[in-house]
PDB file of C-alpha atoms in Angstrom:
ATOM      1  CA  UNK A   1      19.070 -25.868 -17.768  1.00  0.00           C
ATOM      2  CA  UNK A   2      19.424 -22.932 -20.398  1.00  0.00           C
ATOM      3  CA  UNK A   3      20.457 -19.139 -18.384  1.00  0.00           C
ATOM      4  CA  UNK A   4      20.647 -15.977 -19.600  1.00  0.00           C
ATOM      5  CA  UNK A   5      24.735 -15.101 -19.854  1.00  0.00           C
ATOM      6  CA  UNK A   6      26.046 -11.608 -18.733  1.00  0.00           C
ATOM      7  CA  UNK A   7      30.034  -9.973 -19.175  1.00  0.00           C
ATOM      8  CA  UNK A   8      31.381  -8.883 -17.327  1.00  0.00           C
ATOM      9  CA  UNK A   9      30.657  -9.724 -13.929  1.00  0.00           C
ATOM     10  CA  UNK A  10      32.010  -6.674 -12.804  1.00  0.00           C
ATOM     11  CA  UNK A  11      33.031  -3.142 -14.562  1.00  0.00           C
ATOM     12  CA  UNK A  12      35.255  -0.348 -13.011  1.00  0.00           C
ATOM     13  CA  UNK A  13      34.461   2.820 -15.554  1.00  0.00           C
ATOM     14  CA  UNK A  14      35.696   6.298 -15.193  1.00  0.00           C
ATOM     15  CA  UNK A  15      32.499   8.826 -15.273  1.00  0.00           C
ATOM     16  CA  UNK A  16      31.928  10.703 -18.706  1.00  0.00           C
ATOM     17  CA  UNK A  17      33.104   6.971 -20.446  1.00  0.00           C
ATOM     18  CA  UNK A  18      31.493   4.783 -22.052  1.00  0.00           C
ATOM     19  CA  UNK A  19      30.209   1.190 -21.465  1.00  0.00           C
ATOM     20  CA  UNK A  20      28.949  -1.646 -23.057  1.00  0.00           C
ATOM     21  CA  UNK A  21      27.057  -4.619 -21.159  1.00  0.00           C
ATOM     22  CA  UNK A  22      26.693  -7.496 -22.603  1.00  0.00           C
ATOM     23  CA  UNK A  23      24.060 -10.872 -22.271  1.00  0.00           C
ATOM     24  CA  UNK A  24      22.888 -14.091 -24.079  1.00  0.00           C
ATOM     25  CA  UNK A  25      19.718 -14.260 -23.955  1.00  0.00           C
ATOM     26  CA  UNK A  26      18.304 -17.969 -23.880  1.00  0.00           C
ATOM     27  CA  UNK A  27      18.356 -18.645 -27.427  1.00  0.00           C
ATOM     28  CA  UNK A  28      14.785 -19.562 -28.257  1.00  0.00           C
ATOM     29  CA  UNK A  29      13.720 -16.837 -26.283  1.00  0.00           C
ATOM     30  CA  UNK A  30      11.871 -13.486 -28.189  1.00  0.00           C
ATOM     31  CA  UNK A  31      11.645 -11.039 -25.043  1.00  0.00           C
ATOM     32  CA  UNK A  32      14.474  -9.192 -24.062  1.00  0.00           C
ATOM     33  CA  UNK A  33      14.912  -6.665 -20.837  1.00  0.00           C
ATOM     34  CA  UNK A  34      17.442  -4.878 -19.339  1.00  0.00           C
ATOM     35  CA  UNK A  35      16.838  -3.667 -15.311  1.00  0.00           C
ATOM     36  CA  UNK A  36      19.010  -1.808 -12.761  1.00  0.00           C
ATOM     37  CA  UNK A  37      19.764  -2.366  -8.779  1.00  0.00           C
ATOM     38  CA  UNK A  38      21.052   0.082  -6.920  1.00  0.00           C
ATOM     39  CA  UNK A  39      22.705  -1.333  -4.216  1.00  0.00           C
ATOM     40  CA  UNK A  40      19.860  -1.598  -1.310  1.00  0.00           C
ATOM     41  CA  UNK A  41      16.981  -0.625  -3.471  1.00  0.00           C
ATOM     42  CA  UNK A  42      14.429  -1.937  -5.395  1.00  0.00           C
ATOM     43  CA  UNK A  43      14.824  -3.801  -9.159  1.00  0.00           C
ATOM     44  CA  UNK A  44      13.671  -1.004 -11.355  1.00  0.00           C
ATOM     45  CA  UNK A  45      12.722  -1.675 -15.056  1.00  0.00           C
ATOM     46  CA  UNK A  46      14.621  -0.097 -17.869  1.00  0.00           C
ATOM     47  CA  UNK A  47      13.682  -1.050 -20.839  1.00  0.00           C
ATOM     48  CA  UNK A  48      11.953  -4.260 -22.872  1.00  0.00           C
ATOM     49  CA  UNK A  49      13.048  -5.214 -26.436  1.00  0.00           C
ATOM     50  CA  UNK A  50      11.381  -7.226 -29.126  1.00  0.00           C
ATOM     51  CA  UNK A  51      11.835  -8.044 -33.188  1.00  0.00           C
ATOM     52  CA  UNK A  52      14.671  -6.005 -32.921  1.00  0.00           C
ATOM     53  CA  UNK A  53      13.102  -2.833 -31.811  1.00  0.00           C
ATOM     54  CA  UNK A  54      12.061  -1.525 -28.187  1.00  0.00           C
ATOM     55  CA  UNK A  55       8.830  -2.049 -26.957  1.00  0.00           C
ATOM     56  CA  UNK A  56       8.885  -0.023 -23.758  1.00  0.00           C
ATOM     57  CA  UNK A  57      11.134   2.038 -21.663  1.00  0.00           C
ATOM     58  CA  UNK A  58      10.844   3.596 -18.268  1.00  0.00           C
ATOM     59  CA  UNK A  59      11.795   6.971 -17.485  1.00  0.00           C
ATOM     60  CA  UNK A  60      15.476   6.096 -16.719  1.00  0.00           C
ATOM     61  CA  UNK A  61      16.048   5.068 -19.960  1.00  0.00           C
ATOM     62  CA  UNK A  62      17.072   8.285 -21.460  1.00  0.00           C
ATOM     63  CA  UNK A  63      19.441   9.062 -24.383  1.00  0.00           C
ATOM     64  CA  UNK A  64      22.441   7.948 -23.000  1.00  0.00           C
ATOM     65  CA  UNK A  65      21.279   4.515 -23.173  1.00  0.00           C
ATOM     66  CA  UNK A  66      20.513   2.460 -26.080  1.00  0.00           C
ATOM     67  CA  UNK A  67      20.431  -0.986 -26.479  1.00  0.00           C
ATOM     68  CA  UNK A  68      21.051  -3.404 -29.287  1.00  0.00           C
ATOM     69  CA  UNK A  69      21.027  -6.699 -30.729  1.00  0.00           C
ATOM     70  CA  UNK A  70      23.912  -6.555 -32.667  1.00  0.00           C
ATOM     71  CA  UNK A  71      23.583 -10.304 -34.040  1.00  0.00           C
ATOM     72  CA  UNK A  72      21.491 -13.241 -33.232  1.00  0.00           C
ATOM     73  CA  UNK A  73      22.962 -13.981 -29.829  1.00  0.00           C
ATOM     74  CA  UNK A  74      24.419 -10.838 -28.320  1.00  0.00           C
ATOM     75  CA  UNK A  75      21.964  -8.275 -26.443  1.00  0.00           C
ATOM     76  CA  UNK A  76      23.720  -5.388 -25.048  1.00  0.00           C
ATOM     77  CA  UNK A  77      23.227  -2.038 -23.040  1.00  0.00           C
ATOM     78  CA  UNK A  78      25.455   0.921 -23.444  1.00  0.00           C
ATOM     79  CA  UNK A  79      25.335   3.559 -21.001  1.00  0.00           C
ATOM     80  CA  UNK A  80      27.155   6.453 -23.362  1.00  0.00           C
ATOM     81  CA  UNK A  81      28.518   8.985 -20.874  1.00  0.00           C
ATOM     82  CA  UNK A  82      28.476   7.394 -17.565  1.00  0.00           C
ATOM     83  CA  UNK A  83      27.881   9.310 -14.288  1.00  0.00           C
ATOM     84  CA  UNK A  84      28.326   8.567 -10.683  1.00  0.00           C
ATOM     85  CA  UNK A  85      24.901   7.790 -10.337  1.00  0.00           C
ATOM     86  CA  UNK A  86      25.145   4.733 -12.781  1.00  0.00           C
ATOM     87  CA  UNK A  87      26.625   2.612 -10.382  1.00  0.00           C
ATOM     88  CA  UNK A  88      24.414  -0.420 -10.167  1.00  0.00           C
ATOM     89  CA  UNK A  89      23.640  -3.969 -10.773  1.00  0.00           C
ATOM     90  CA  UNK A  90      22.128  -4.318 -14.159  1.00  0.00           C
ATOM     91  CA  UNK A  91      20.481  -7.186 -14.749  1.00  0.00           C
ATOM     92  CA  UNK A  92      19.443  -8.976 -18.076  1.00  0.00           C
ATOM     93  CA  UNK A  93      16.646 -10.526 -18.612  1.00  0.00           C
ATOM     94  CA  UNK A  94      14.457 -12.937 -21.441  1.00  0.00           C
ATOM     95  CA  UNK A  95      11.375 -14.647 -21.664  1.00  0.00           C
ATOM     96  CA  UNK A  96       9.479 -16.525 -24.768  1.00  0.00           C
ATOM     97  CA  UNK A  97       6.549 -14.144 -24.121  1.00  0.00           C
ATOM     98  CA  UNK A  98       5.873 -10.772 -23.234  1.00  0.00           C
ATOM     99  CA  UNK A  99       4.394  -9.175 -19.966  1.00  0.00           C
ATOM    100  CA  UNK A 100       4.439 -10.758 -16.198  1.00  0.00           C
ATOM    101  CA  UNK A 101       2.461 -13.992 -18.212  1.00  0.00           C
ATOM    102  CA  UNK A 102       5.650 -15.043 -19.131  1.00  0.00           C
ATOM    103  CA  UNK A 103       8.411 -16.899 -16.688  1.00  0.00           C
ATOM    104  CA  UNK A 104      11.090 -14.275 -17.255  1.00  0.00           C
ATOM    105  CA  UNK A 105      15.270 -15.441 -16.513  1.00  0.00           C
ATOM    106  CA  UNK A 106      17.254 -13.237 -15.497  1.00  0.00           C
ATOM    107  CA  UNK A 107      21.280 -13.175 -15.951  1.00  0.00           C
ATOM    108  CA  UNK A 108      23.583 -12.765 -12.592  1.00  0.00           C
ATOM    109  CA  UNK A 109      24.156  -9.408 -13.522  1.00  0.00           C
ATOM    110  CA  UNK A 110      26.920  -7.110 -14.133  1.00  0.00           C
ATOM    111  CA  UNK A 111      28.229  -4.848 -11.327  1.00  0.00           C
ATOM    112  CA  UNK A 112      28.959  -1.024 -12.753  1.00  0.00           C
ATOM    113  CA  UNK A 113      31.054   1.045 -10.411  1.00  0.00           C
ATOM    114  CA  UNK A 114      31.491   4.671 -11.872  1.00  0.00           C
ATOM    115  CA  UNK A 115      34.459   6.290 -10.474  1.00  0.00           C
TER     116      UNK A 115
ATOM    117  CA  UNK B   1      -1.887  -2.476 -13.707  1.00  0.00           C
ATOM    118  CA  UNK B   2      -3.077  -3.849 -10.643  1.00  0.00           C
ATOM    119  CA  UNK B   3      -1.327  -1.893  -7.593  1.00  0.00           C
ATOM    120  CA  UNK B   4       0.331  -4.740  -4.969  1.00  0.00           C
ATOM    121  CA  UNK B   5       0.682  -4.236  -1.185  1.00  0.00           C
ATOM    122  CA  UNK B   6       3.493  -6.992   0.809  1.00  0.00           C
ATOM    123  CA  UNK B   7       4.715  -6.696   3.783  1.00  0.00           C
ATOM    124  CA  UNK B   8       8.423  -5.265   4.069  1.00  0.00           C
ATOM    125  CA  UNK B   9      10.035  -7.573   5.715  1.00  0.00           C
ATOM    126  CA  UNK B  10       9.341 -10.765   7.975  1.00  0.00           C
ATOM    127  CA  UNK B  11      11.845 -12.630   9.935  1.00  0.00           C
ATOM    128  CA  UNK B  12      11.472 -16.369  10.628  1.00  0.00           C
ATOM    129  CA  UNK B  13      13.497 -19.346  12.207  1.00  0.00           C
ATOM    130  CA  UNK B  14      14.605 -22.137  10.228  1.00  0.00           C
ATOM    131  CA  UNK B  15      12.198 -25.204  10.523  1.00  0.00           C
ATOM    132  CA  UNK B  16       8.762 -23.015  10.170  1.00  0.00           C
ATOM    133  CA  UNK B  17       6.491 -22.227   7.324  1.00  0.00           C
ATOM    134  CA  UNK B  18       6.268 -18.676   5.772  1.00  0.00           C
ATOM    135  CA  UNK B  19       3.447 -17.616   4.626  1.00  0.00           C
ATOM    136  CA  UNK B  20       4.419 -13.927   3.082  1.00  0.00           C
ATOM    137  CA  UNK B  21       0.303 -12.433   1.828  1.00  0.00           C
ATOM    138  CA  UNK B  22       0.568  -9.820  -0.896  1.00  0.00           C
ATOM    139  CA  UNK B  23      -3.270  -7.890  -1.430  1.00  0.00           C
ATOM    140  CA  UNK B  24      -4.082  -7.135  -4.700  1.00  0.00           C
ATOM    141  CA  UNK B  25      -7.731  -5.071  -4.611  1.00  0.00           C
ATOM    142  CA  UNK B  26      -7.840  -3.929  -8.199  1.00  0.00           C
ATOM    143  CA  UNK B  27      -7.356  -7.324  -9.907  1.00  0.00           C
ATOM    144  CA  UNK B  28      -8.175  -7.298 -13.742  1.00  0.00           C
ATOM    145  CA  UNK B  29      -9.838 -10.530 -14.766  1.00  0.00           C
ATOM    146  CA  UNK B  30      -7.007 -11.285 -17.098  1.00  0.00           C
ATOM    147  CA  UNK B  31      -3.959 -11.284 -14.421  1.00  0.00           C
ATOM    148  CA  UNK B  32      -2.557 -13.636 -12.917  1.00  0.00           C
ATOM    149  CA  UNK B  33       0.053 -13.881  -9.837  1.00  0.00           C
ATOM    150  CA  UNK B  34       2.907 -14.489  -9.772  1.00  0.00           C
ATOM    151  CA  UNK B  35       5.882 -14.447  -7.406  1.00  0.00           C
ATOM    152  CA  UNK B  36       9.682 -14.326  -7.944  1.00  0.00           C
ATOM    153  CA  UNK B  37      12.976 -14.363  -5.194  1.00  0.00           C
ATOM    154  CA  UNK B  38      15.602 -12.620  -5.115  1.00  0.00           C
ATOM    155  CA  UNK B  39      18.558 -13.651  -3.673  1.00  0.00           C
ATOM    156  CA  UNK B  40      21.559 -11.454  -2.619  1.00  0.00           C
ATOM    157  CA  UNK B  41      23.620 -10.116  -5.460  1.00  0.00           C
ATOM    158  CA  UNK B  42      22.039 -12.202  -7.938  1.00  0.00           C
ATOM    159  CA  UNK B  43      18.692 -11.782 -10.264  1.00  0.00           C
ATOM    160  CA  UNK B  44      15.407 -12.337  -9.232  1.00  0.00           C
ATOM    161  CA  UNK B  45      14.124 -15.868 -10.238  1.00  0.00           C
ATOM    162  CA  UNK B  46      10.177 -16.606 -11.131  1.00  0.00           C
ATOM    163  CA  UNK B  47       9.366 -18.908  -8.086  1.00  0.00           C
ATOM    164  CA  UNK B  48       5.535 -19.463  -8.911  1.00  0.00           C
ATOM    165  CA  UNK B  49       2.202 -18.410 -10.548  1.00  0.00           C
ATOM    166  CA  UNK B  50      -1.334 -19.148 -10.366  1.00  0.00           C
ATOM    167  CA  UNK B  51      -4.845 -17.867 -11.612  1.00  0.00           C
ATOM    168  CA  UNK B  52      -7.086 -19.236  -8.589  1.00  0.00           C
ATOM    169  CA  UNK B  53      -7.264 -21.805  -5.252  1.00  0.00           C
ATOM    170  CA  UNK B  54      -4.264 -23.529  -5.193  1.00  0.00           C
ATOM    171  CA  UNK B  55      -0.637 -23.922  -7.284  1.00  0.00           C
ATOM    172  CA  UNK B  56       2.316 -25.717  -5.940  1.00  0.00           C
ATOM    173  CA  UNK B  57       5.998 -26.791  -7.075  1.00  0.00           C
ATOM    174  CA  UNK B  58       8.982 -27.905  -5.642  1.00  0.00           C
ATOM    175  CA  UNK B  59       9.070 -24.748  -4.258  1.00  0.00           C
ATOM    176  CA  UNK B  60       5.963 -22.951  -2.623  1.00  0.00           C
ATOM    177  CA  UNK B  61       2.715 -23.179  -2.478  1.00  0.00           C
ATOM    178  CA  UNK B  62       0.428 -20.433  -3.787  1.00  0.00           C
ATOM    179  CA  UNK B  63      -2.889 -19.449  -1.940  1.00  0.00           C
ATOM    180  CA  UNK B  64      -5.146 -17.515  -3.999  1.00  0.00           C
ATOM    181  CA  UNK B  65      -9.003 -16.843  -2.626  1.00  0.00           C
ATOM    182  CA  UNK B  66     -11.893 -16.927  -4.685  1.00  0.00           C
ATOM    183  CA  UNK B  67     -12.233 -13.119  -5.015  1.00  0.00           C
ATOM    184  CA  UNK B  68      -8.661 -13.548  -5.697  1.00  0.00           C
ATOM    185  CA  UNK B  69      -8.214  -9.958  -4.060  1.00  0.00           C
ATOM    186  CA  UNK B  70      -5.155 -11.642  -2.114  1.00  0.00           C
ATOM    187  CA  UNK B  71      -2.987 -14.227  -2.210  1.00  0.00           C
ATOM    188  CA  UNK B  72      -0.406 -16.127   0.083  1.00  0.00           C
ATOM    189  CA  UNK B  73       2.691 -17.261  -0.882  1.00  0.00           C
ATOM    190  CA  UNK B  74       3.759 -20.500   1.061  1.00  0.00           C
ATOM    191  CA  UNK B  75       7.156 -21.480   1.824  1.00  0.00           C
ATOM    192  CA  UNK B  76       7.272 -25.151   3.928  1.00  0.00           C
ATOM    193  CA  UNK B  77      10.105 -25.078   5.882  1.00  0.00           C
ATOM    194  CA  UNK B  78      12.212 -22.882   5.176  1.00  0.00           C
ATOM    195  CA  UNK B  79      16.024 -22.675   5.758  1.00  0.00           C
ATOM    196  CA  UNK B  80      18.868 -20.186   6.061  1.00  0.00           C
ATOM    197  CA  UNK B  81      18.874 -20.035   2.225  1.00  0.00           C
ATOM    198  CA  UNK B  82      15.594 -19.003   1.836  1.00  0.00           C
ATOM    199  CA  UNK B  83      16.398 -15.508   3.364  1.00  0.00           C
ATOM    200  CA  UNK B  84      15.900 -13.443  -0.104  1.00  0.00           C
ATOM    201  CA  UNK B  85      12.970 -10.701  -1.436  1.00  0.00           C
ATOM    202  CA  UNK B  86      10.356 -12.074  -2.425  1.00  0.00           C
ATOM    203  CA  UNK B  87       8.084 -10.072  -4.872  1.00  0.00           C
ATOM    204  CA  UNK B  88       4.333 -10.192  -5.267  1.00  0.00           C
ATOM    205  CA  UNK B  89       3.720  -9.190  -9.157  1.00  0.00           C
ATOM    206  CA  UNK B  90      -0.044  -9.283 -10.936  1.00  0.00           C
ATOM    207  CA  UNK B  91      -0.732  -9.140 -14.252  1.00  0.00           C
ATOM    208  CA  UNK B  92      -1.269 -10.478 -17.748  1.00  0.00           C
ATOM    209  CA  UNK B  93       0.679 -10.652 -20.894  1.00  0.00           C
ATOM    210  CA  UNK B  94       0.302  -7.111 -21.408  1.00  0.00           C
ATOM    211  CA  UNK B  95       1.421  -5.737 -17.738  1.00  0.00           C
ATOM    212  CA  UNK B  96       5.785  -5.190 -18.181  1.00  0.00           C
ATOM    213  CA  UNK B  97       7.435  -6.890 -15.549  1.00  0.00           C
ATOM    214  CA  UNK B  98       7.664  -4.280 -13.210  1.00  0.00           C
ATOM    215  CA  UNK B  99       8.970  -4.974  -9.439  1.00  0.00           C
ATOM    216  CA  UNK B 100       7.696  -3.228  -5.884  1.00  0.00           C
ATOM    217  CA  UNK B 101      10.042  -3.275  -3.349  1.00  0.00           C
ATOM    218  CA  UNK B 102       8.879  -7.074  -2.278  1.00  0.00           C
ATOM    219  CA  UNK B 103       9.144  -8.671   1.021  1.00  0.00           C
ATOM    220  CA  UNK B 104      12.837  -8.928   2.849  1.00  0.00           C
ATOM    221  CA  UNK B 105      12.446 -12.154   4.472  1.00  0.00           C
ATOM    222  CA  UNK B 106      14.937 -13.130   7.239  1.00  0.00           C
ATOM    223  CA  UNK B 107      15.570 -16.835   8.669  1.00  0.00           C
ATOM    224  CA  UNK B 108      17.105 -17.054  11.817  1.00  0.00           C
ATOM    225  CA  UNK B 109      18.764 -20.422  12.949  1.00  0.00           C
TER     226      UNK B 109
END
């Protein structure tokens, strides 16, 4: 069965540095998402991605984040100047469609500890 | 963007059906429901969907009335490794895939 890819598992990052997160999406997939878990709370949406531009952010995703699809395969989330408060699960996410229509997979995440 | 109400949590012993009922009031006629899991430390996983009266997989079963202003999610069952979140979302192609806080469901042995 085709899953969405995520590296690392797990990042140890000094606050103020910066990170890259990294997925493969399912390859004939055209929906891309990033989300965050904080450890004992809710999944909470970051951001949505399509023909290589972003189609909808929430109101976490501020300027230090960006995201990218640097070729046809990678889709990544950097988190520029990390802070304390970064520490999460960040999950990855892709879908062939858009909205909650669409079956969306979802990576096994990458754990971010800020230090 | 049709506001969802689940319970919290539920607890349940192994052997027994769930039935976890999320109330949707302000259902568009376009949305549909559907329901994912999450377990621990991993990503939440699309379990089922429907439109109206009955879907089921492998999975669940999915109980949706004709005003369709609620729906019951329907796990036969259910083991140790069901205990996960499940989440109640409702929608169309349109809505973003946005999650509540879902329902923490518990099986005891």
């Amino acid at each position: 069965e085709p899953e969405v890819t995520q590296t690392p598992s797990h990042q140890v990052t000094q606050m103020g540095q910066e990170v890259i997160l990294r997925c493969v999406p399912i390859s004939n997939h055209l929906y891309f998402y990033w989300y965050r878990q904080i450890l004992g709370q809710k999944v909470e949406f970051l951001v949505s991605f399509y023909n290589n531009e972003i189609s909808e952010k929430s109101e976490i995703f501020d300027d230090q984040f960006s995201v990218e699809r640097p070729d046809g395969s990678n889709f990544t989330l950097k988190i520029r100047s990390t802070k304390l408060e970064d520490s999460a699960m960040y999950f990855c996410a892709s879908s062939e469609a858009k909205g909650i229509r669409a079956e969306a997979f979802f990576g096994q995440g990458t754990r971010l500890t800020v230090v | 963007l049709a506001k969802t109400t689940q319970p919290i949590s539920m607890d349940s012993y192994e052997g027994q059906e769930v039935n976890i009922t999320c109330s949707h009031n302000n259902i568009a006629t376009n949305d549909y429901i559907t329901w994912y899991q999450q377990f621990p430390s991993q990503g939440p996983r699309f379990i089922i969907q429907g439109y109206k009266t009955k879907v089921t997989n492998e999975v669940a079963s999915l109980f949706i009335p004709a005003d369709r202003k609620s729906s019951t999610l329907s796990l036969p069952r259910v083991s140790l490794s069901d205990t996960a979140v499940y989440y109640c979302l409702v929608g169309d192609g349109n809505t973003p895939l946005v999650f509540g806080k879902g329902t923490r469901l518990s099986v005891i042995a």
